[in-house]
Amino acid sequence: MKTTKELLGARIKELRKAKGLSQEKLSEKVGIDSKHLSRIEVGKSYPSLDTLEKIANALHVEIKDLFEFIHLSPSKELTDSISKLLKEADEDKLRLILKIIRAVVR
């Protein structure tokens, strides 16, 4: 499961892309280094409250919109369904599933 920091970063990236902005352009509007924005977007760094406000303003959204990332994480229902199916699989099927998951995630 992703951390709040990763979900926040993914949401900022999602909104930035929806507005057609590059990291360079958004970081310029916000007044931060593009490397710092990159670290925020990949969940390596939390933005300060001041930076959050500037990001929201630059994206023309409210700060609360930056935290609407429930759709970015798997639902409990989905993860419960997957867990149930995995519990029913024998060892050979689990090995195959692991190979498939690794191929998909890469």
CSV table of C-alpha atoms in Angstrom, one decimal:
chain,number,residue,atom,x,y,z
A,1,MET,CA,0.0,0.0,0.0
A,2,LYS,CA,1.3,3.5,-0.9
A,3,THR,CA,2.1,6.0,1.8
A,4,THR,CA,0.3,9.3,2.2
A,5,LYS,CA,3.4,11.0,0.9
A,6,GLU,CA,3.4,8.8,-2.3
A,7,LEU,CA,-0.4,9.3,-2.8
A,8,LEU,CA,0.0,13.1,-2.4
A,9,GLY,CA,2.8,13.1,-4.9
A,10,ALA,CA,0.9,11.0,-7.4
A,11,ARG,CA,-2.1,13.3,-7.0
A,12,ILE,CA,0.0,16.4,-7.7
A,13,LYS,CA,1.5,14.7,-10.7
A,14,GLU,CA,-2.0,13.6,-11.9
A,15,LEU,CA,-3.3,17.2,-11.6
A,16,ARG,CA,-0.2,18.7,-13.2
A,17,LYS,CA,-0.5,16.4,-16.3
A,18,ALA,CA,-4.2,17.1,-16.5
A,19,LYS,CA,-3.3,20.8,-16.8
A,20,GLY,CA,-0.8,20.0,-19.5
A,21,LEU,CA,2.1,21.3,-17.4
A,22,SER,CA,5.7,19.9,-17.3
A,23,GLN,CA,7.5,19.6,-14.0
A,24,GLU,CA,9.7,22.4,-15.1
A,25,LYS,CA,6.7,24.7,-15.8
A,26,LEU,CA,4.9,23.9,-12.6
A,27,SER,CA,8.0,24.3,-10.5
A,28,GLU,CA,8.7,27.6,-12.1
A,29,LYS,CA,5.1,28.8,-11.3
A,30,VAL,CA,5.5,27.6,-7.7
A,31,GLY,CA,9.0,29.0,-7.2
A,32,ILE,CA,10.7,25.7,-6.3
A,33,ASP,CA,13.4,23.7,-8.0
A,34,SER,CA,12.1,21.1,-10.5
A,35,LYS,CA,14.2,18.4,-8.7
A,36,HIS,CA,12.2,19.2,-5.5
A,37,LEU,CA,8.9,18.9,-7.4
A,38,SER,CA,10.1,15.6,-8.8
A,39,ARG,CA,10.9,14.3,-5.2
A,40,ILE,CA,7.4,15.4,-4.1
A,41,GLU,CA,5.7,13.7,-7.0
A,42,VAL,CA,7.5,10.4,-6.4
A,43,GLY,CA,6.8,10.5,-2.7
A,44,LYS,CA,10.3,11.1,-1.5
A,45,SER,CA,9.6,14.5,0.1
A,46,TYR,CA,6.7,16.3,1.7
A,47,PRO,CA,6.0,19.8,0.5
A,48,SER,CA,5.7,22.5,3.1
A,49,LEU,CA,2.3,24.0,3.7
A,50,ASP,CA,3.4,27.1,1.9
A,51,THR,CA,4.5,25.0,-1.1
A,52,LEU,CA,1.3,23.1,-1.0
A,53,GLU,CA,-0.6,26.3,-1.2
A,54,LYS,CA,1.5,27.5,-4.1
A,55,ILE,CA,1.0,24.2,-6.0
A,56,ALA,CA,-2.7,24.4,-5.5
A,57,ASN,CA,-2.8,28.0,-6.8
A,58,ALA,CA,-0.6,27.1,-9.8
A,59,LEU,CA,-2.9,24.2,-10.6
A,60,HIS,CA,-6.0,26.3,-10.0
A,61,VAL,CA,-7.4,23.9,-7.4
A,62,GLU,CA,-8.1,24.1,-3.7
A,63,ILE,CA,-5.6,22.5,-1.3
A,64,LYS,CA,-8.2,19.9,-0.3
A,65,ASP,CA,-8.2,18.7,-4.0
A,66,LEU,CA,-4.6,17.7,-3.6
A,67,PHE,CA,-5.7,15.2,-1.0
A,68,GLU,CA,-8.4,13.6,-3.0
A,69,PHE,CA,-6.4,10.6,-3.9
A,70,ILE,CA,-8.7,7.7,-2.8
A,71,HIS,CA,-9.0,6.7,-6.4
A,72,LEU,CA,-5.2,6.3,-6.6
A,73,SER,CA,-5.1,3.4,-4.2
A,74,PRO,CA,-6.7,0.0,-4.5
A,75,SER,CA,-10.1,-0.2,-2.8
A,76,LYS,CA,-10.4,-2.5,0.2
A,77,GLU,CA,-12.9,-4.5,-1.7
A,78,LEU,CA,-10.4,-5.1,-4.5
A,79,THR,CA,-7.6,-6.1,-2.3
A,80,ASP,CA,-9.9,-8.4,-0.2
A,81,SER,CA,-11.0,-10.1,-3.4
A,82,ILE,CA,-7.5,-10.7,-4.5
A,83,SER,CA,-6.5,-12.0,-1.1
A,84,LYS,CA,-9.4,-14.4,-1.0
A,85,LEU,CA,-8.4,-15.8,-4.4
A,86,LEU,CA,-4.8,-16.1,-3.5
A,87,LYS,CA,-5.7,-18.1,-0.4
A,88,GLU,CA,-7.6,-20.6,-2.6
A,89,ALA,CA,-4.6,-21.2,-5.0
A,90,ASP,CA,-2.2,-24.0,-4.7
A,91,GLU,CA,1.6,-23.5,-4.6
A,92,ASP,CA,2.1,-23.9,-8.4
A,93,LYS,CA,-0.6,-21.4,-9.2
A,94,LEU,CA,0.9,-18.9,-6.7
A,95,ARG,CA,4.3,-19.2,-8.4
A,96,LEU,CA,2.6,-18.5,-11.7
A,97,ILE,CA,0.7,-15.6,-10.3
A,98,LEU,CA,3.9,-14.1,-8.8
A,99,LYS,CA,5.6,-14.3,-12.2
A,100,ILE,CA,2.6,-12.6,-13.9
A,101,ILE,CA,2.5,-9.8,-11.2
A,102,ARG,CA,6.2,-9.2,-11.6
A,103,ALA,CA,5.8,-8.9,-15.4
A,104,VAL,CA,2.9,-6.5,-15.1
A,105,VAL,CA,4.4,-4.3,-12.4
A,106,ARG,CA,7.8,-3.9,-14.2
